[in-house]
PDB file of C-alpha atoms in Angstrom:
ATOM      1  CA  MET A  30     -13.537  17.957  14.969  1.00 77.00           C
ATOM      2  CA  GLN A  31     -13.508  17.758  18.766  1.00 95.00           C
ATOM      3  CA  ILE A  32     -10.710  15.884  20.523  1.00 94.00           C
ATOM      4  CA  ARG A  33     -13.011  13.052  21.740  1.00 95.00           C
ATOM      5  CA  GLU A  34     -14.102  12.475  18.142  1.00 95.00           C
ATOM      6  CA  GLN A  35     -10.461  12.438  17.016  1.00 95.00           C
ATOM      7  CA  ILE A  36      -9.580   9.882  19.709  1.00 94.00           C
ATOM      8  CA  LYS A  37     -12.558   7.807  18.609  1.00 95.00           C
ATOM      9  CA  GLN A  38     -11.346   7.933  14.997  1.00 95.00           C
ATOM     10  CA  VAL A  39      -7.814   6.887  15.999  1.00 94.00           C
ATOM     11  CA  ASN A  40      -9.190   3.963  17.999  1.00 94.00           C
ATOM     12  CA  ILE A  41     -11.490   2.899  15.155  1.00 95.00           C
ATOM     13  CA  VAL A  42      -8.583   2.844  12.718  1.00 95.00           C
ATOM     14  CA  LEU A  43      -6.297   0.975  15.141  1.00 94.00           C
ATOM     15  CA  SER A  44      -8.992  -1.577  15.904  1.00 95.00           C
ATOM     16  CA  GLY A  45      -9.800  -1.963  12.222  1.00 96.00           C
ATOM     17  CA  THR A  46      -6.148  -2.535  11.382  1.00 95.00           C
ATOM     18  CA  LEU A  47      -5.894  -5.275  14.000  1.00 95.00           C
ATOM     19  CA  ASP A  48      -9.101  -6.791  12.630  1.00 97.00           C
ATOM     20  CA  LEU A  49      -7.476  -7.098   9.206  1.00 97.00           C
ATOM     21  CA  TYR A  50      -4.841  -9.330  10.802  1.00 97.00           C
ATOM     22  CA  ARG A  51      -7.599 -11.367  12.458  1.00 97.00           C
ATOM     23  CA  ILE A  52      -9.212 -11.859   9.043  1.00 98.00           C
ATOM     24  CA  TRP A  53      -5.878 -12.938   7.540  1.00 98.00           C
ATOM     25  CA  ALA A  54      -5.340 -15.370  10.419  1.00 98.00           C
ATOM     26  CA  LYS A  55      -8.785 -16.893   9.905  1.00 98.00           C
ATOM     27  CA  LYS A  56      -8.037 -17.416   6.196  1.00 98.00           C
ATOM     28  CA  HIS A  57      -5.086 -19.534   7.319  1.00 98.00           C
ATOM     29  CA  GLN A  58      -6.980 -21.503   9.994  1.00 97.00           C
ATOM     30  CA  LEU A  59      -5.333 -19.528  12.804  1.00 97.00           C
ATOM     31  CA  ASN A  60      -6.640 -17.140  15.397  1.00 97.00           C
ATOM     32  CA  TYR A  61      -5.243 -13.628  15.792  1.00 97.00           C
ATOM     33  CA  ASN A  62      -3.043 -14.565  18.759  1.00 97.00           C
ATOM     34  CA  ALA A  63      -1.448 -17.496  16.924  1.00 98.00           C
ATOM     35  CA  LEU A  64      -0.763 -15.210  13.964  1.00 98.00           C
ATOM     36  CA  VAL A  65       1.043 -12.632  16.086  1.00 97.00           C
ATOM     37  CA  VAL A  66       3.124 -15.363  17.743  1.00 97.00           C
ATOM     38  CA  LEU A  67       4.048 -16.667  14.289  1.00 97.00           C
ATOM     39  CA  TYR A  68       4.748 -13.121  13.095  1.00 97.00           C
ATOM     40  CA  THR A  69       6.956 -12.397  16.102  1.00 96.00           C
ATOM     41  CA  LEU A  70       8.987 -15.580  15.778  1.00 97.00           C
ATOM     42  CA  ASN A  71       9.489 -14.861  12.106  1.00 97.00           C
ATOM     43  CA  ASP A  72      10.650 -11.300  12.798  1.00 95.00           C
ATOM     44  CA  TYR A  73      12.923 -12.006  15.765  1.00 94.00           C
ATOM     45  CA  LYS A  74      14.052 -15.551  14.846  1.00 94.00           C
ATOM     46  CA  ARG A  75      14.625 -16.455  18.515  1.00 94.00           C
ATOM     47  CA  CYS A  76      12.845 -15.155  21.584  1.00 93.00           C
ATOM     48  CA  THR A  77      11.279 -16.172  24.875  1.00 94.00           C
ATOM     49  CA  GLN A  78       7.642 -16.744  25.746  1.00 93.00           C
ATOM     50  CA  LYS A  79       7.833 -13.761  28.107  1.00 92.00           C
ATOM     51  CA  GLN A  80       9.033 -11.488  25.301  1.00 94.00           C
ATOM     52  CA  ILE A  81       6.109 -12.526  23.101  1.00 96.00           C
ATOM     53  CA  CYS A  82       3.681 -11.918  25.982  1.00 96.00           C
ATOM     54  CA  ASP A  83       5.195  -8.497  26.706  1.00 94.00           C
ATOM     55  CA  TRP A  84       5.372  -7.343  23.076  1.00 93.00           C
ATOM     56  CA  TRP A  85       1.738  -8.196  22.346  1.00 94.00           C
ATOM     57  CA  ALA A  86       0.193  -7.845  25.823  1.00 94.00           C
ATOM     58  CA  LEU A  87      -0.993 -11.450  25.637  1.00 96.00           C
ATOM     59  CA  PRO A  88      -1.647 -13.670  28.652  1.00 96.00           C
ATOM     60  CA  LYS A  89       1.090 -16.183  29.440  1.00 95.00           C
ATOM     61  CA  GLN A  90      -1.379 -19.096  29.239  1.00 97.00           C
ATOM     62  CA  THR A  91      -2.534 -18.018  25.782  1.00 97.00           C
ATOM     63  CA  VAL A  92       0.997 -17.869  24.391  1.00 97.00           C
ATOM     64  CA  HIS A  93       1.963 -21.093  26.139  1.00 96.00           C
ATOM     65  CA  GLY A  94      -0.956 -22.936  24.516  1.00 97.00           C
ATOM     66  CA  ILE A  95      -0.066 -21.598  21.075  1.00 98.00           C
ATOM     67  CA  LEU A  96       3.572 -22.576  21.531  1.00 97.00           C
ATOM     68  CA  LEU A  97       2.596 -26.089  22.669  1.00 97.00           C
ATOM     69  CA  ASP A  98       0.475 -26.474  19.539  1.00 97.00           C
ATOM     70  CA  PHE A  99       3.313 -25.218  17.310  1.00 98.00           C
ATOM     71  CA  GLU A 100       5.732 -27.566  19.066  1.00 97.00           C
ATOM     72  CA  LYS A 101       3.406 -30.577  18.565  1.00 97.00           C
ATOM     73  CA  LYS A 102       3.201 -29.725  14.869  1.00 97.00           C
ATOM     74  CA  GLY A 103       6.997 -29.570  14.680  1.00 98.00           C
ATOM     75  CA  TYR A 104       7.087 -25.858  13.840  1.00 98.00           C
ATOM     76  CA  ILE A 105       9.222 -24.722  16.772  1.00 97.00           C
ATOM     77  CA  GLU A 106      11.928 -25.997  19.029  1.00 96.00           C
ATOM     78  CA  VAL A 107      12.442 -24.867  22.583  1.00 92.00           C
ATOM     79  CA  THR A 108      15.898 -24.808  24.132  1.00 91.00           C
ATOM     80  CA  ALA A 109      17.367 -23.668  27.425  1.00 85.00           C
ATOM     81  CA  ASN A 110      18.824 -20.184  27.507  1.00 80.00           C
ATOM     82  CA  GLU A 111      22.469 -20.517  28.536  1.00 81.00           C
ATOM     83  CA  GLU A 112      22.472 -16.959  29.914  1.00 79.00           C
ATOM     84  CA  ASN A 113      19.347 -17.448  32.034  1.00 78.00           C
ATOM     85  CA  LYS A 114      18.579 -21.067  32.904  1.00 74.00           C
ATOM     86  CA  ARG A 115      14.990 -20.208  33.867  1.00 81.00           C
ATOM     87  CA  GLU A 116      14.181 -18.976  30.373  1.00 84.00           C
ATOM     88  CA  ARG A 117      13.574 -21.093  27.326  1.00 90.00           C
ATOM     89  CA  LEU A 118      14.342 -19.854  23.838  1.00 94.00           C
ATOM     90  CA  ILE A 119      11.892 -20.490  21.034  1.00 97.00           C
ATOM     91  CA  GLU A 120      12.779 -20.649  17.362  1.00 96.00           C
ATOM     92  CA  PHE A 121      11.449 -22.184  14.183  1.00 97.00           C
ATOM     93  CA  THR A 122      12.396 -25.587  12.903  1.00 97.00           C
ATOM     94  CA  GLU A 123      12.880 -25.906   9.158  1.00 98.00           C
ATOM     95  CA  SER A 124       9.256 -27.012   8.754  1.00 98.00           C
ATOM     96  CA  GLY A 125       8.222 -24.067  10.949  1.00 97.00           C
ATOM     97  CA  LYS A 126      10.052 -21.655   8.651  1.00 97.00           C
ATOM     98  CA  ILE A 127       8.235 -23.146   5.656  1.00 98.00           C
ATOM     99  CA  TYR A 128       4.885 -22.926   7.439  1.00 98.00           C
ATOM    100  CA  ALA A 129       5.512 -19.344   8.589  1.00 98.00           C
ATOM    101  CA  SER A 130       6.459 -18.376   5.058  1.00 98.00           C
ATOM    102  CA  SER A 131       3.233 -19.892   3.708  1.00 97.00           C
ATOM    103  CA  VAL A 132       1.205 -17.720   6.075  1.00 98.00           C
ATOM    104  CA  LEU A 133       3.305 -14.554   6.189  1.00 98.00           C
ATOM    105  CA  GLU A 134       4.949 -14.089   2.801  1.00 98.00           C
ATOM    106  CA  LYS A 135       1.819 -12.739   1.078  1.00 98.00           C
ATOM    107  CA  LEU A 136       0.859 -10.739   4.182  1.00 98.00           C
ATOM    108  CA  TYR A 137       4.279  -9.058   4.229  1.00 98.00           C
ATOM    109  CA  GLN A 138       3.904  -8.226   0.545  1.00 98.00           C
ATOM    110  CA  MET A 139       0.495  -6.651   1.133  1.00 98.00           C
ATOM    111  CA  GLU A 140       1.820  -4.655   4.110  1.00 98.00           C
ATOM    112  CA  GLU A 141       4.729  -3.428   2.004  1.00 98.00           C
ATOM    113  CA  ASN A 142       2.423  -2.536  -0.901  1.00 98.00           C
ATOM    114  CA  ALA A 143       0.169  -0.509   1.392  1.00 97.00           C
ATOM    115  CA  MET A 144       3.133   1.294   2.962  1.00 97.00           C
ATOM    116  CA  TYR A 145       4.660   1.963  -0.446  1.00 97.00           C
ATOM    117  CA  LYS A 146       1.394   3.526  -1.639  1.00 98.00           C
ATOM    118  CA  ILE A 147       1.355   5.859   1.373  1.00 97.00           C
ATOM    119  CA  GLY A 148       4.634   7.381   0.278  1.00 97.00           C
ATOM    120  CA  GLU A 149       7.854   8.064   2.148  1.00 97.00           C
ATOM    121  CA  GLU A 150       6.799  11.307   3.835  1.00 98.00           C
ATOM    122  CA  LYS A 151       3.492   9.977   5.136  1.00 97.00           C
ATOM    123  CA  ARG A 152       5.221   6.781   6.334  1.00 97.00           C
ATOM    124  CA  LYS A 153       7.574   8.916   8.390  1.00 97.00           C
ATOM    125  CA  GLN A 154       4.650  10.952   9.735  1.00 97.00           C
ATOM    126  CA  LEU A 155       2.698   7.792  10.530  1.00 96.00           C
ATOM    127  CA  ILE A 156       5.571   6.334  12.539  1.00 96.00           C
ATOM    128  CA  GLU A 157       6.390   9.611  14.284  1.00 97.00           C
ATOM    129  CA  SER A 158       2.763  10.392  15.139  1.00 96.00           C
ATOM    130  CA  ASN A 159       1.966   6.899  16.410  1.00 95.00           C
ATOM    131  CA  THR A 160       5.167   6.786  18.442  1.00 96.00           C
ATOM    132  CA  LYS A 161       4.537  10.187  20.001  1.00 97.00           C
ATOM    133  CA  TYR A 162       0.904   9.366  20.813  1.00 96.00           C
ATOM    134  CA  TYR A 163       1.988   6.078  22.406  1.00 94.00           C
ATOM    135  CA  GLU A 164       4.697   7.755  24.496  1.00 97.00           C
ATOM    136  CA  LEU A 165       2.400  10.546  25.708  1.00 96.00           C
ATOM    137  CA  LEU A 166      -0.507   8.227  26.469  1.00 95.00           C
ATOM    138  CA  LYS A 167       1.845   5.856  28.308  1.00 95.00           C
ATOM    139  CA  GLU A 168       3.139   8.766  30.379  1.00 96.00           C
ATOM    140  CA  GLU A 169      -0.415   9.885  31.182  1.00 96.00           C
ATOM    141  CA  ILE A 170      -1.476   6.386  32.213  1.00 96.00           C
ATOM    142  CA  GLU A 171       1.625   5.784  34.316  1.00 96.00           C
ATOM    143  CA  ASN A 172       1.192   9.125  36.108  1.00 94.00           C
ATOM    144  CA  GLY A 173      -2.588   9.149  36.218  1.00 86.00           C
TER     145      GLY A 173
END
């Protein structure tokens, strides 16, 4: 297989994986971006809007709108960051934790099942290969 075909296959698989999350989001009356914000808050417990934007390469306005919606629904609370007064920290309320669990608990289980079925060695290879490809492509783009 030629390298362009291999790159195409990698991109197809990456895009398809992200589409699975879009499908899961839709099943829970969310869009993909709202799901990744929910996912991130659940993983990190407390973070800033900027961190969410940076981690997922999402526009600030998109994340801000999602956070406003979550705040209106009582899922998150926003507080001032004592270390940096310009930043606001976002974390779940108790009802937000319950909501996040209702959306993410089964998803986490399915992710874990899929990773378990891959096996330990292939999981390591998957992480190492994806990390290396990311680092090399990042270097190429930054220098290109």
